[in-house]
mmCIF file of C-alpha atoms in Angstrom:
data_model
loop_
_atom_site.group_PDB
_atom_site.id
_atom_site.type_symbol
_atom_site.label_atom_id
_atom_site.label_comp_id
_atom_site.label_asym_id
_atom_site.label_seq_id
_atom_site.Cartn_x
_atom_site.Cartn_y
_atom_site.Cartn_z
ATOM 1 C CA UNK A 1 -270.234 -99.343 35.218
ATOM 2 C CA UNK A 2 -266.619 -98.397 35.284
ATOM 3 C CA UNK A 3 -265.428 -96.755 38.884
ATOM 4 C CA UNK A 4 -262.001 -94.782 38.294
ATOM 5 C CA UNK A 5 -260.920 -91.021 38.226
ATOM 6 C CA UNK A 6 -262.065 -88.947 35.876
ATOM 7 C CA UNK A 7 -258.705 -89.467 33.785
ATOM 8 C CA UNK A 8 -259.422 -93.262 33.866
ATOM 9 C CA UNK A 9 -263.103 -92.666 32.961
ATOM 10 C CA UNK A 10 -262.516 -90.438 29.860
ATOM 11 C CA UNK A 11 -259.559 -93.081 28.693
ATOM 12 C CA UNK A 12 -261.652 -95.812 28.769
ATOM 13 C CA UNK A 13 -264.021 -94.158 26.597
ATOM 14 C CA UNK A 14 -266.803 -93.499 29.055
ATOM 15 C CA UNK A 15 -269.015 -90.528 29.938
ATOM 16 C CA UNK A 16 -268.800 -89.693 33.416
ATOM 17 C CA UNK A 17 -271.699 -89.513 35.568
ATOM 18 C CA UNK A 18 -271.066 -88.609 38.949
ATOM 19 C CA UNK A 19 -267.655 -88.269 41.525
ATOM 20 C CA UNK A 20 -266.965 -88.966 45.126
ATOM 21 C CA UNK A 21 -264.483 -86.528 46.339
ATOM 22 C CA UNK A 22 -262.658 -87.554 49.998
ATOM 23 C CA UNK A 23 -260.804 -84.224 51.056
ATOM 24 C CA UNK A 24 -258.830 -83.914 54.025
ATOM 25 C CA UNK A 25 -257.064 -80.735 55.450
ATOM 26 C CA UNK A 26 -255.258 -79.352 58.474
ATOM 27 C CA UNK A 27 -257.035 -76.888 60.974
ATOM 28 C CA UNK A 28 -254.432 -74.100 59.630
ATOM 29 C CA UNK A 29 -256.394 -74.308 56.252
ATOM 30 C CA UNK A 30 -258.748 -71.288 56.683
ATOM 31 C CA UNK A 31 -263.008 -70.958 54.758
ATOM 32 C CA UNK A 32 -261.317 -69.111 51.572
ATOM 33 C CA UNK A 33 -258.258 -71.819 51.245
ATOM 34 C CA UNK A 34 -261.460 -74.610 51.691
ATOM 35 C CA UNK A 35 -263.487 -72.770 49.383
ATOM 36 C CA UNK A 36 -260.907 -72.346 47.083
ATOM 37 C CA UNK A 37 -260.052 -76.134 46.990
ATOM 38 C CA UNK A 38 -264.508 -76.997 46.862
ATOM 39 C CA UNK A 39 -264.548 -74.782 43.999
ATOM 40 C CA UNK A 40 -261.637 -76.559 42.286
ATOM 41 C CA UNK A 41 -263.374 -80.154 42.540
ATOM 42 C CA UNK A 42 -266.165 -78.037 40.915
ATOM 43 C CA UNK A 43 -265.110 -77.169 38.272
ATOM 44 C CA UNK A 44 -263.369 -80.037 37.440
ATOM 45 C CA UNK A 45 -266.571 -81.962 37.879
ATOM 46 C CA UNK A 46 -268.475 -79.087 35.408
ATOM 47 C CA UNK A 47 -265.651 -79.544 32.668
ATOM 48 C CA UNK A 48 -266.414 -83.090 32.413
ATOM 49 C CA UNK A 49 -269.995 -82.885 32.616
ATOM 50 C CA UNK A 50 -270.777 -84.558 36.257
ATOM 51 C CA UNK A 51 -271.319 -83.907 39.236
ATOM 52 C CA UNK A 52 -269.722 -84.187 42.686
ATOM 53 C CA UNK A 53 -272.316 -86.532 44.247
ATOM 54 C CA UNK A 54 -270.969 -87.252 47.928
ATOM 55 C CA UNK A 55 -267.936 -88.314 49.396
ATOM 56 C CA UNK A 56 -266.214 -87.363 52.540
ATOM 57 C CA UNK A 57 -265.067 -84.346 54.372
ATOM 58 C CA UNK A 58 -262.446 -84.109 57.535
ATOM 59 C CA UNK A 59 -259.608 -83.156 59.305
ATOM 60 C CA UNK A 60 -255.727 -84.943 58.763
ATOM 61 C CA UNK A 61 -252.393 -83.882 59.352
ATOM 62 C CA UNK A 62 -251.953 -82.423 55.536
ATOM 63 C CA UNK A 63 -254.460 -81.676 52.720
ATOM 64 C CA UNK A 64 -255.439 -84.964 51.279
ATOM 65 C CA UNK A 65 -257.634 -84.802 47.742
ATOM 66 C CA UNK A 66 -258.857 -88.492 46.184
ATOM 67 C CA UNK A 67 -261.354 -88.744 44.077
ATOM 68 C CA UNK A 68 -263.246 -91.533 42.656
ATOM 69 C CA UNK A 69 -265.500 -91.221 39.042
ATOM 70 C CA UNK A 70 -268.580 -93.025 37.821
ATOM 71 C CA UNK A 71 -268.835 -93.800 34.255
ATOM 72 C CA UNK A 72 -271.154 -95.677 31.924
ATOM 73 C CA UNK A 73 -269.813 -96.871 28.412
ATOM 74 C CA UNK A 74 -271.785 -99.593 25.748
ATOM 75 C CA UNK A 75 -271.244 -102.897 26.707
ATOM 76 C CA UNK A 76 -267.751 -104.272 25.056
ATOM 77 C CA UNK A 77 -266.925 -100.826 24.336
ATOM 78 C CA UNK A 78 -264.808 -99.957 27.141
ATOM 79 C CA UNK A 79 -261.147 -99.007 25.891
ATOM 80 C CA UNK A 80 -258.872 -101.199 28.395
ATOM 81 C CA UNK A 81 -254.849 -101.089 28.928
ATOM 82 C CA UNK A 82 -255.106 -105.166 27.834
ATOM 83 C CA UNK A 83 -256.184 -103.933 24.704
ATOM 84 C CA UNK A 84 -253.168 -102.971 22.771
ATOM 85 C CA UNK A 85 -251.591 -105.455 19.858
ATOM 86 C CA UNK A 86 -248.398 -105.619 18.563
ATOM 87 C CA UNK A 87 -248.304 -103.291 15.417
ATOM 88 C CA UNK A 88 -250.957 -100.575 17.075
ATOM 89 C CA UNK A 89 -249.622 -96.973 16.686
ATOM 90 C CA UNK A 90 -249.626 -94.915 20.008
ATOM 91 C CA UNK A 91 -251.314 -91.431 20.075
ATOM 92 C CA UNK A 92 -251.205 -89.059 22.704
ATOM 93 C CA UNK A 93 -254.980 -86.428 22.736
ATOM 94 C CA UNK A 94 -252.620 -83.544 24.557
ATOM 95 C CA UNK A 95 -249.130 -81.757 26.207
ATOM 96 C CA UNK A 96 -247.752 -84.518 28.491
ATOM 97 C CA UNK A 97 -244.701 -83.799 31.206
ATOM 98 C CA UNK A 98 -246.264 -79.911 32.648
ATOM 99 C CA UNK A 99 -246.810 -82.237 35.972
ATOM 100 C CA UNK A 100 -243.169 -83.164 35.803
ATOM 101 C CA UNK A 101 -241.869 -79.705 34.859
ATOM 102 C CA UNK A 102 -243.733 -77.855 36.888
ATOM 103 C CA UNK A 103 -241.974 -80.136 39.730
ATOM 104 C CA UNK A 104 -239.010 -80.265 38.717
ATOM 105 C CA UNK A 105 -238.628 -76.463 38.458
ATOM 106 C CA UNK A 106 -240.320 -74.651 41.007
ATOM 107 C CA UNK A 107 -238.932 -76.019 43.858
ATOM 108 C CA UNK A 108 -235.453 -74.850 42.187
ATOM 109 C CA UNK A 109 -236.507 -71.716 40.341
ATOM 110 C CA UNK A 110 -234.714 -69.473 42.767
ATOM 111 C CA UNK A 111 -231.214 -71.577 41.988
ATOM 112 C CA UNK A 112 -231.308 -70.832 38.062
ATOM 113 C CA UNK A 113 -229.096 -68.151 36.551
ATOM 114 C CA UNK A 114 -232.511 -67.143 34.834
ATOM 115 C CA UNK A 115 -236.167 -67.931 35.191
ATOM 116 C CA UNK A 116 -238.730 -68.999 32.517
ATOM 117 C CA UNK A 117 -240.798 -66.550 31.292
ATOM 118 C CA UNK A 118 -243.665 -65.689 32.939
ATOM 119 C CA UNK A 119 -246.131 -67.185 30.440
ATOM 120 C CA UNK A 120 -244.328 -70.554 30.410
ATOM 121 C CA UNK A 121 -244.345 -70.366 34.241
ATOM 122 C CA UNK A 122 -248.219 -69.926 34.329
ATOM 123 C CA UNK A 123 -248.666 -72.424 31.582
ATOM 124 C CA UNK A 124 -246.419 -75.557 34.103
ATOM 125 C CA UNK A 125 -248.481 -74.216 37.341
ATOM 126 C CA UNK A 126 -251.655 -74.313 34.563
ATOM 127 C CA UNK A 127 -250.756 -77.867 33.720
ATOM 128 C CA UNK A 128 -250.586 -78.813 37.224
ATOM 129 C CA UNK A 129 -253.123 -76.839 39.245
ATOM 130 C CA UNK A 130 -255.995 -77.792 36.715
ATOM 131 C CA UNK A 131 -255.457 -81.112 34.899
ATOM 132 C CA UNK A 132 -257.662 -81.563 32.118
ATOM 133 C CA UNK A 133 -259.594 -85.171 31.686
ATOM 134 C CA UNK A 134 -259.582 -85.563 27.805
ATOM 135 C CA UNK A 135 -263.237 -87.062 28.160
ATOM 136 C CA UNK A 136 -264.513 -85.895 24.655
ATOM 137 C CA UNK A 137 -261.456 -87.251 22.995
ATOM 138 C CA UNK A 138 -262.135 -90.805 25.281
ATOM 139 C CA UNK A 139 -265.685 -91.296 23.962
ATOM 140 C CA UNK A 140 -264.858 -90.362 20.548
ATOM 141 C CA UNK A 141 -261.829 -92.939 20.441
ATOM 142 C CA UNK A 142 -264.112 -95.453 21.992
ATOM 143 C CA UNK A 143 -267.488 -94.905 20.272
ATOM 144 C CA UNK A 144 -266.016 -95.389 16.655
ATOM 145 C CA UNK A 145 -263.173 -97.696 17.637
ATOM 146 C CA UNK A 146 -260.333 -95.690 16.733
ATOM 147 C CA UNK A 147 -258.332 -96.910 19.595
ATOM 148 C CA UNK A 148 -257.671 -100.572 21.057
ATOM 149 C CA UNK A 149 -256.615 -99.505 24.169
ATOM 150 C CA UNK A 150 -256.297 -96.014 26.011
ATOM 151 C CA UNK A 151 -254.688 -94.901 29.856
ATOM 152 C CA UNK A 152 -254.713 -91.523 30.761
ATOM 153 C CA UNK A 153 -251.143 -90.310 31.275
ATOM 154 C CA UNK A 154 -252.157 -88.028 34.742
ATOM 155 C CA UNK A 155 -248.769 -89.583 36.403
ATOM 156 C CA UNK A 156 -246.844 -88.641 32.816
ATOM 157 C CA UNK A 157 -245.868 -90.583 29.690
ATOM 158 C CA UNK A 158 -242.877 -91.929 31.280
ATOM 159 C CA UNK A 159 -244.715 -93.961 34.028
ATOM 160 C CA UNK A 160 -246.993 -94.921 31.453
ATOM 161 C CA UNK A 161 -244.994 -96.763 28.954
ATOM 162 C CA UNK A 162 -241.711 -97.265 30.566
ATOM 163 C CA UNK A 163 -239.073 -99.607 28.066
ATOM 164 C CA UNK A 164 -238.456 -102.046 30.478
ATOM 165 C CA UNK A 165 -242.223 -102.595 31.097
ATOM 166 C CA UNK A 166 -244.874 -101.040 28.074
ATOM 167 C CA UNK A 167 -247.681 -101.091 31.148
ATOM 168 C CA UNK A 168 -250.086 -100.235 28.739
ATOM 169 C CA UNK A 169 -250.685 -103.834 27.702
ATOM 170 C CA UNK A 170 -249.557 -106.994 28.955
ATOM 171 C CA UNK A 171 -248.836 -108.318 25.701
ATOM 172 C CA UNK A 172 -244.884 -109.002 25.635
ATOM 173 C CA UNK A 173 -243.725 -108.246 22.162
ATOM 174 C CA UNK A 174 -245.126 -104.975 21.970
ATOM 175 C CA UNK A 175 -242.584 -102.232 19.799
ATOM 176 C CA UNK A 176 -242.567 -99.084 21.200
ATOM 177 C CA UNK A 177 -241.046 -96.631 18.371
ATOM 178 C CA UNK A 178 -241.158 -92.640 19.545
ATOM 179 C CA UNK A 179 -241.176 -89.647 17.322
ATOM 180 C CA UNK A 180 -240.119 -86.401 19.033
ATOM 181 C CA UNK A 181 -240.529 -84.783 15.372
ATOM 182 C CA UNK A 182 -243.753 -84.539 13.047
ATOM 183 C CA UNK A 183 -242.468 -82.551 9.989
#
């Protein structure tokens, strides 16, 4: 049984089957702000297919949100970081950097000469708000062995697969050659 986040779960090829939520809040956070947050966890949970079996509920100084998945795979089938050879092509399964955008620009939006447009805007706070576990894509990579290794990118490609360390393996002559354009 494999015990991650939901992002972990669907890149190591597994289907998720249940998730412990922790969530912690202030007293300021009012019953539509709570419900708001319940009903994101929700339908998180619903996209992926589980459930929110349990966890824990309370008061802190901030909102605090962790999260921890269940997932069942085939034995050996699990798609692990340690997995990747020299010569393996990397593949990313959707848009990475909206986290990093959307951080990067809304705390400055007001200093720019001119804003995005609105669409864009919705599409970083999109990105952010709602991240999307590429389960589907996990189990497919994993159940046909298209893929020797997978990590979900939910702290962006950059932390990922930095140069100086390629964190997606610990094999040390690992080639990491990027293409920005696909003509």
């Amino acid at each position: 049984m494999a015990v991650a986040n939901i992002s972990d779960i669907a890149a190591m090829g597994a289907t998720p089957i249940g998730l412990l939520s922790v969530v912690r809040y202030p007293q300021e956070v009012d019953d539509a702000e709570f419900r708001e947050v319940m009903a994101g966890i929700h339908q998180g949970c619903t996209d992926c297919g589980t459930l929110n079996v349990g966890g824990d509920i309370g008061n802190a100084e901030r909102i605090i949100l962790s999260a921890t998945a269940f997932g069942v795979c085939r034995p050996g089938s699990a798609l692990m970081r340690s997995g990747a050879r020299p010569g393996d092509l990397l593949c990313v399964t959707g848009p990475c950097g909206l986290l990093g955008a959307a951080v990067a620009y809304f705390p400055r939006r007001d200093t720019f000469e001119k804003s995005l447009p609105e669409e864009v805007e919705r599409r970083l706070l999109d990105g952010w708000k709602r991240p999307r576990a590429r389960v589907a894509e996990g189990r497919i990579l994993g159940a046909k062995a298209y893929a020797t290794a997978c990590q979900d990118t939910s702290d962006g490609l950059k932390a990922t697969m930095p140069p100086e360390s390629f964190r997606i393996s610990t094999c040390e002559r690992l080639q990491l050659v990027r293409s920005r354009d696909r003509s």
